[in-house]
Amino acid sequence: MLQRTPGWTELCGLLALLCLTCRHARPSLVMVCSVPLFVAVTRTQERAPVVSDLPVLRTIDGLSVLLPMAFVLLGGNQRGEDGRRRAAARDIRRAERPNLARDLHDHVAHYVTAIVVQAQAGEHIMEKDPATARRLFGNIEQTGQDGLSRCNAWSDSCAPLKPRRRRPR
């Protein structure tokens, strides 16, 4: 049989909403949203005989106020933990940037140096040995392609797993 008066389901739902509001709502909306939820939870005992029949609620004065306060604190604590996790992830990314930049520079510098050395050698021997010069210029092309493919593979490995959606302009 369905219960027509507020009961445990409503109380649990309100407490969950209160906790989630304190955790996820924008700071400007936390007070606006949590105060009515808080009042609704504290008034549930008066409106619901099923809830007020619980002996614990009758023996502990103020439990109807302490219970929503606990869920507000839980939501606020979770909000703080979320912020600390985001800050830690940001700090880790910030600390890794110099390493990534150094690795990228080393890879690119290796290939560019090889290209420059082969081009200089090809310039010097072009008139004396055209076959070797052609081979060197072929090596330059291959080295450039290898460098580009390695840079692409390296940047793909550093890319986020989930592609970000671009916002429409």
C-alpha atoms as a printed R data frame, in Angstrom:
    type eleno elety resid chain resno      x      y       z
1   ATOM     1    CA   MET     A     1  0.000  0.000   0.000
2   ATOM     2    CA   LEU     A     2  1.358  3.438  -0.925
3   ATOM     3    CA   GLN     A     3  1.955  5.824   1.898
4   ATOM     4    CA   ARG     A     4  0.308  9.205   1.385
5   ATOM     5    CA   THR     A     5  2.057 11.003   4.216
6   ATOM     6    CA   PRO     A     6  5.716 12.013   4.105
7   ATOM     7    CA   GLY     A     7  7.963  9.327   5.434
8   ATOM     8    CA   TRP     A     8 11.416  7.874   5.309
9   ATOM     9    CA   THR     A     9 11.705  8.077   1.533
10  ATOM    10    CA   GLU     A    10 11.000 11.799   1.567
11  ATOM    11    CA   LEU     A    11 13.382 12.354   4.461
12  ATOM    12    CA   CYS     A    12 16.204 10.432   2.757
13  ATOM    13    CA   GLY     A    13 15.531 12.202  -0.536
14  ATOM    14    CA   LEU     A    14 15.618 15.630   1.100
15  ATOM    15    CA   LEU     A    15 18.819 14.796   2.971
16  ATOM    16    CA   ALA     A    16 20.447 13.569  -0.246
17  ATOM    17    CA   LEU     A    17 19.373 16.733  -2.075
18  ATOM    18    CA   LEU     A    18 20.697 18.850   0.772
19  ATOM    19    CA   CYS     A    19 24.069 17.105   0.690
20  ATOM    20    CA   LEU     A    20 24.339 17.262  -3.113
21  ATOM    21    CA   THR     A    21 23.334 20.927  -3.150
22  ATOM    22    CA   CYS     A    22 26.059 21.807  -0.657
23  ATOM    23    CA   ARG     A    23 28.574 19.819  -2.689
24  ATOM    24    CA   HIS     A    24 27.786 20.788  -6.289
25  ATOM    25    CA   ALA     A    25 25.796 24.037  -6.415
26  ATOM    26    CA   ARG     A    26 27.447 27.316  -7.272
27  ATOM    27    CA   PRO     A    27 28.378 29.186  -4.086
28  ATOM    28    CA   SER     A    28 25.813 31.886  -4.820
29  ATOM    29    CA   LEU     A    29 23.044 29.264  -4.974
30  ATOM    30    CA   VAL     A    30 24.054 27.142  -1.996
31  ATOM    31    CA   MET     A    31 22.239 29.314   0.543
32  ATOM    32    CA   VAL     A    32 19.234 29.921  -1.691
33  ATOM    33    CA   CYS     A    33 18.748 26.198  -2.302
34  ATOM    34    CA   SER     A    34 19.904 24.664   0.954
35  ATOM    35    CA   VAL     A    35 17.826 26.798   3.361
36  ATOM    36    CA   PRO     A    36 14.439 25.575   2.003
37  ATOM    37    CA   LEU     A    37 15.745 22.001   1.961
38  ATOM    38    CA   PHE     A    38 17.005 22.397   5.528
39  ATOM    39    CA   VAL     A    39 13.618 23.725   6.656
40  ATOM    40    CA   ALA     A    40 11.803 20.915   4.816
41  ATOM    41    CA   VAL     A    41 13.939 18.310   6.579
42  ATOM    42    CA   THR     A    42 13.412 19.849  10.017
43  ATOM    43    CA   ARG     A    43  9.642 19.998   9.410
44  ATOM    44    CA   THR     A    44  9.390 16.399   8.172
45  ATOM    45    CA   GLN     A    45  9.123 15.108  11.732
46  ATOM    46    CA   GLU     A    46  6.056 17.274  12.359
47  ATOM    47    CA   ARG     A    47  4.353 16.227   9.122
48  ATOM    48    CA   ALA     A    48  5.226 12.532   9.129
49  ATOM    49    CA   PRO     A    49  3.963 10.344  11.933
50  ATOM    50    CA   VAL     A    50  5.957  7.436  10.530
51  ATOM    51    CA   VAL     A    51  9.220  9.363  10.931
52  ATOM    52    CA   SER     A    52  8.352 10.770  14.352
53  ATOM    53    CA   ASP     A    53  7.431  7.309  15.636
54  ATOM    54    CA   LEU     A    54 11.104  6.363  15.664
55  ATOM    55    CA   PRO     A    55 12.165  6.290  19.346
56  ATOM    56    CA   VAL     A    56 15.523  7.905  18.603
57  ATOM    57    CA   LEU     A    57 13.831 11.024  17.250
58  ATOM    58    CA   ARG     A    58 11.702 11.323  20.366
59  ATOM    59    CA   THR     A    59 14.529 10.758  22.854
60  ATOM    60    CA   ILE     A    60 17.152 13.054  21.346
61  ATOM    61    CA   ASP     A    61 15.999 16.649  21.317
62  ATOM    62    CA   GLY     A    62 17.194 18.572  18.302
63  ATOM    63    CA   LEU     A    63 17.971 15.525  16.182
64  ATOM    64    CA   SER     A    64 15.714 16.917  13.485
65  ATOM    65    CA   VAL     A    65 18.110 19.901  13.316
66  ATOM    66    CA   LEU     A    66 21.334 17.961  13.853
67  ATOM    67    CA   LEU     A    67 20.575 15.470  11.090
68  ATOM    68    CA   PRO     A    68 20.344 18.041   8.271
69  ATOM    69    CA   MET     A    69 23.335 19.884   9.738
70  ATOM    70    CA   ALA     A    70 25.356 16.682   9.424
71  ATOM    71    CA   PHE     A    71 24.382 16.389   5.748
72  ATOM    72    CA   VAL     A    72 25.238 20.049   5.130
73  ATOM    73    CA   LEU     A    73 28.650 19.449   6.690
74  ATOM    74    CA   LEU     A    74 29.090 16.262   4.658
75  ATOM    75    CA   GLY     A    75 28.289 18.116   1.424
76  ATOM    76    CA   GLY     A    76 30.627 20.961   2.381
77  ATOM    77    CA   ASN     A    77 33.389 18.506   3.233
78  ATOM    78    CA   GLN     A    78 32.967 16.733  -0.111
79  ATOM    79    CA   ARG     A    79 33.052 20.118  -1.867
80  ATOM    80    CA   GLY     A    80 36.359 20.876  -0.146
81  ATOM    81    CA   GLU     A    81 37.759 17.465  -1.105
82  ATOM    82    CA   ASP     A    82 36.751 18.043  -4.727
83  ATOM    83    CA   GLY     A    83 38.572 21.370  -4.675
84  ATOM    84    CA   ARG     A    84 41.688 19.822  -3.149
85  ATOM    85    CA   ARG     A    85 41.697 17.061  -5.789
86  ATOM    86    CA   ARG     A    86 41.364 19.602  -8.595
87  ATOM    87    CA   ALA     A    87 44.176 21.707  -7.113
88  ATOM    88    CA   ALA     A    88 46.427 18.650  -6.762
89  ATOM    89    CA   ALA     A    89 45.783 17.634 -10.381
90  ATOM    90    CA   ARG     A    90 46.487 21.208 -11.524
91  ATOM    91    CA   ASP     A    91 49.743 21.258  -9.542
92  ATOM    92    CA   ILE     A    92 50.823 17.929 -11.039
93  ATOM    93    CA   ARG     A    93 50.114 19.177 -14.566
94  ATOM    94    CA   ARG     A    94 51.984 22.392 -13.845
95  ATOM    95    CA   ALA     A    95 54.969 20.431 -12.497
96  ATOM    96    CA   GLU     A    96 55.030 18.135 -15.549
97  ATOM    97    CA   ARG     A    97 55.028 20.926 -18.127
98  ATOM    98    CA   PRO     A    98 58.793 21.634 -17.950
99  ATOM    99    CA   ASN     A    99 59.540 17.909 -18.366
100 ATOM   100    CA   LEU     A   100 57.230 17.661 -21.355
101 ATOM   101    CA   ALA     A   101 58.721 20.789 -22.921
102 ATOM   102    CA   ARG     A   102 62.249 19.472 -22.412
103 ATOM   103    CA   ASP     A   103 61.369 16.086 -23.939
104 ATOM   104    CA   LEU     A   104 59.693 17.729 -26.913
105 ATOM   105    CA   HIS     A   105 62.671 20.028 -27.419
106 ATOM   106    CA   ASP     A   106 65.118 17.105 -27.244
107 ATOM   107    CA   HIS     A   107 63.199 15.077 -29.826
108 ATOM   108    CA   VAL     A   108 62.762 17.970 -32.240
109 ATOM   109    CA   ALA     A   109 66.356 19.164 -31.761
110 ATOM   110    CA   HIS     A   110 67.687 15.686 -32.582
111 ATOM   111    CA   TYR     A   111 65.893 15.523 -35.912
112 ATOM   112    CA   VAL     A   112 66.566 19.158 -36.851
113 ATOM   113    CA   THR     A   113 70.271 18.732 -36.085
114 ATOM   114    CA   ALA     A   114 70.437 15.630 -38.284
115 ATOM   115    CA   ILE     A   115 68.711 17.508 -41.099
116 ATOM   116    CA   VAL     A   116 71.071 20.500 -40.833
117 ATOM   117    CA   VAL     A   117 74.226 18.347 -40.752
118 ATOM   118    CA   GLN     A   118 73.112 16.307 -43.786
119 ATOM   119    CA   ALA     A   119 72.147 19.452 -45.699
120 ATOM   120    CA   GLN     A   120 75.542 21.016 -44.998
121 ATOM   121    CA   ALA     A   121 77.334 17.844 -46.047
122 ATOM   122    CA   GLY     A   122 75.239 17.626 -49.201
123 ATOM   123    CA   GLU     A   123 76.067 21.200 -50.107
124 ATOM   124    CA   HIS     A   124 79.817 20.517 -49.833
125 ATOM   125    CA   ILE     A   125 79.833 17.311 -51.878
126 ATOM   126    CA   MET     A   126 77.175 18.209 -54.456
127 ATOM   127    CA   GLU     A   127 79.674 19.132 -57.164
128 ATOM   128    CA   LYS     A   128 82.187 16.356 -56.399
129 ATOM   129    CA   ASP     A   129 79.805 13.410 -55.887
130 ATOM   130    CA   PRO     A   130 76.221 14.098 -57.073
131 ATOM   131    CA   ALA     A   131 75.033 10.527 -56.299
132 ATOM   132    CA   THR     A   132 76.050 10.823 -52.626
133 ATOM   133    CA   ALA     A   133 74.499 14.302 -52.461
134 ATOM   134    CA   ARG     A   134 71.180 12.929 -53.807
135 ATOM   135    CA   ARG     A   135 71.307 10.173 -51.213
136 ATOM   136    CA   LEU     A   136 71.946 12.762 -48.451
137 ATOM   137    CA   PHE     A   137 69.008 14.866 -49.614
138 ATOM   138    CA   GLY     A   138 66.857 11.715 -49.613
139 ATOM   139    CA   ASN     A   139 68.047 11.080 -46.051
140 ATOM   140    CA   ILE     A   140 67.052 14.649 -45.155
141 ATOM   141    CA   GLU     A   141 63.543 14.030 -46.422
142 ATOM   142    CA   GLN     A   142 63.307 10.706 -44.559
143 ATOM   143    CA   THR     A   143 64.684 12.238 -41.343
144 ATOM   144    CA   GLY     A   144 62.115 15.053 -41.558
145 ATOM   145    CA   GLN     A   145 59.276 12.572 -42.057
146 ATOM   146    CA   ASP     A   146 60.527 10.397 -39.183
147 ATOM   147    CA   GLY     A   147 60.751 13.443 -36.947
148 ATOM   148    CA   LEU     A   148 57.228 14.540 -37.804
149 ATOM   149    CA   SER     A   149 55.782 11.083 -37.229
150 ATOM   150    CA   ARG     A   150 57.616 10.764 -33.890
151 ATOM   151    CA   CYS     A   151 56.374 14.212 -32.805
152 ATOM   152    CA   ASN     A   152 52.829 13.273 -33.784
153 ATOM   153    CA   ALA     A   153 53.053  9.968 -31.905
154 ATOM   154    CA   TRP     A   154 54.529 11.714 -28.882
155 ATOM   155    CA   SER     A   155 51.861 14.429 -28.845
156 ATOM   156    CA   ASP     A   156 49.122 11.799 -29.273
157 ATOM   157    CA   SER     A   157 50.428  9.961 -26.221
158 ATOM   158    CA   CYS     A   158 50.256 13.204 -24.228
159 ATOM   159    CA   ALA     A   159 46.747 14.099 -25.397
160 ATOM   160    CA   PRO     A   160 43.843 13.712 -22.972
161 ATOM   161    CA   LEU     A   161 41.893 10.477 -23.229
162 ATOM   162    CA   LYS     A   162 38.581 12.244 -23.751
163 ATOM   163    CA   PRO     A   163 38.527 14.855 -26.503
164 ATOM   164    CA   ARG     A   164 37.273 18.200 -25.319
165 ATOM   165    CA   ARG     A   165 34.162 19.548 -26.909
166 ATOM   166    CA   ARG     A   166 34.588 22.910 -28.523
167 ATOM   167    CA   ARG     A   167 32.107 25.531 -27.485
168 ATOM   168    CA   PRO     A   168 30.183 27.159 -30.298
169 ATOM   169    CA   ARG     A   169 31.166 30.728 -30.928
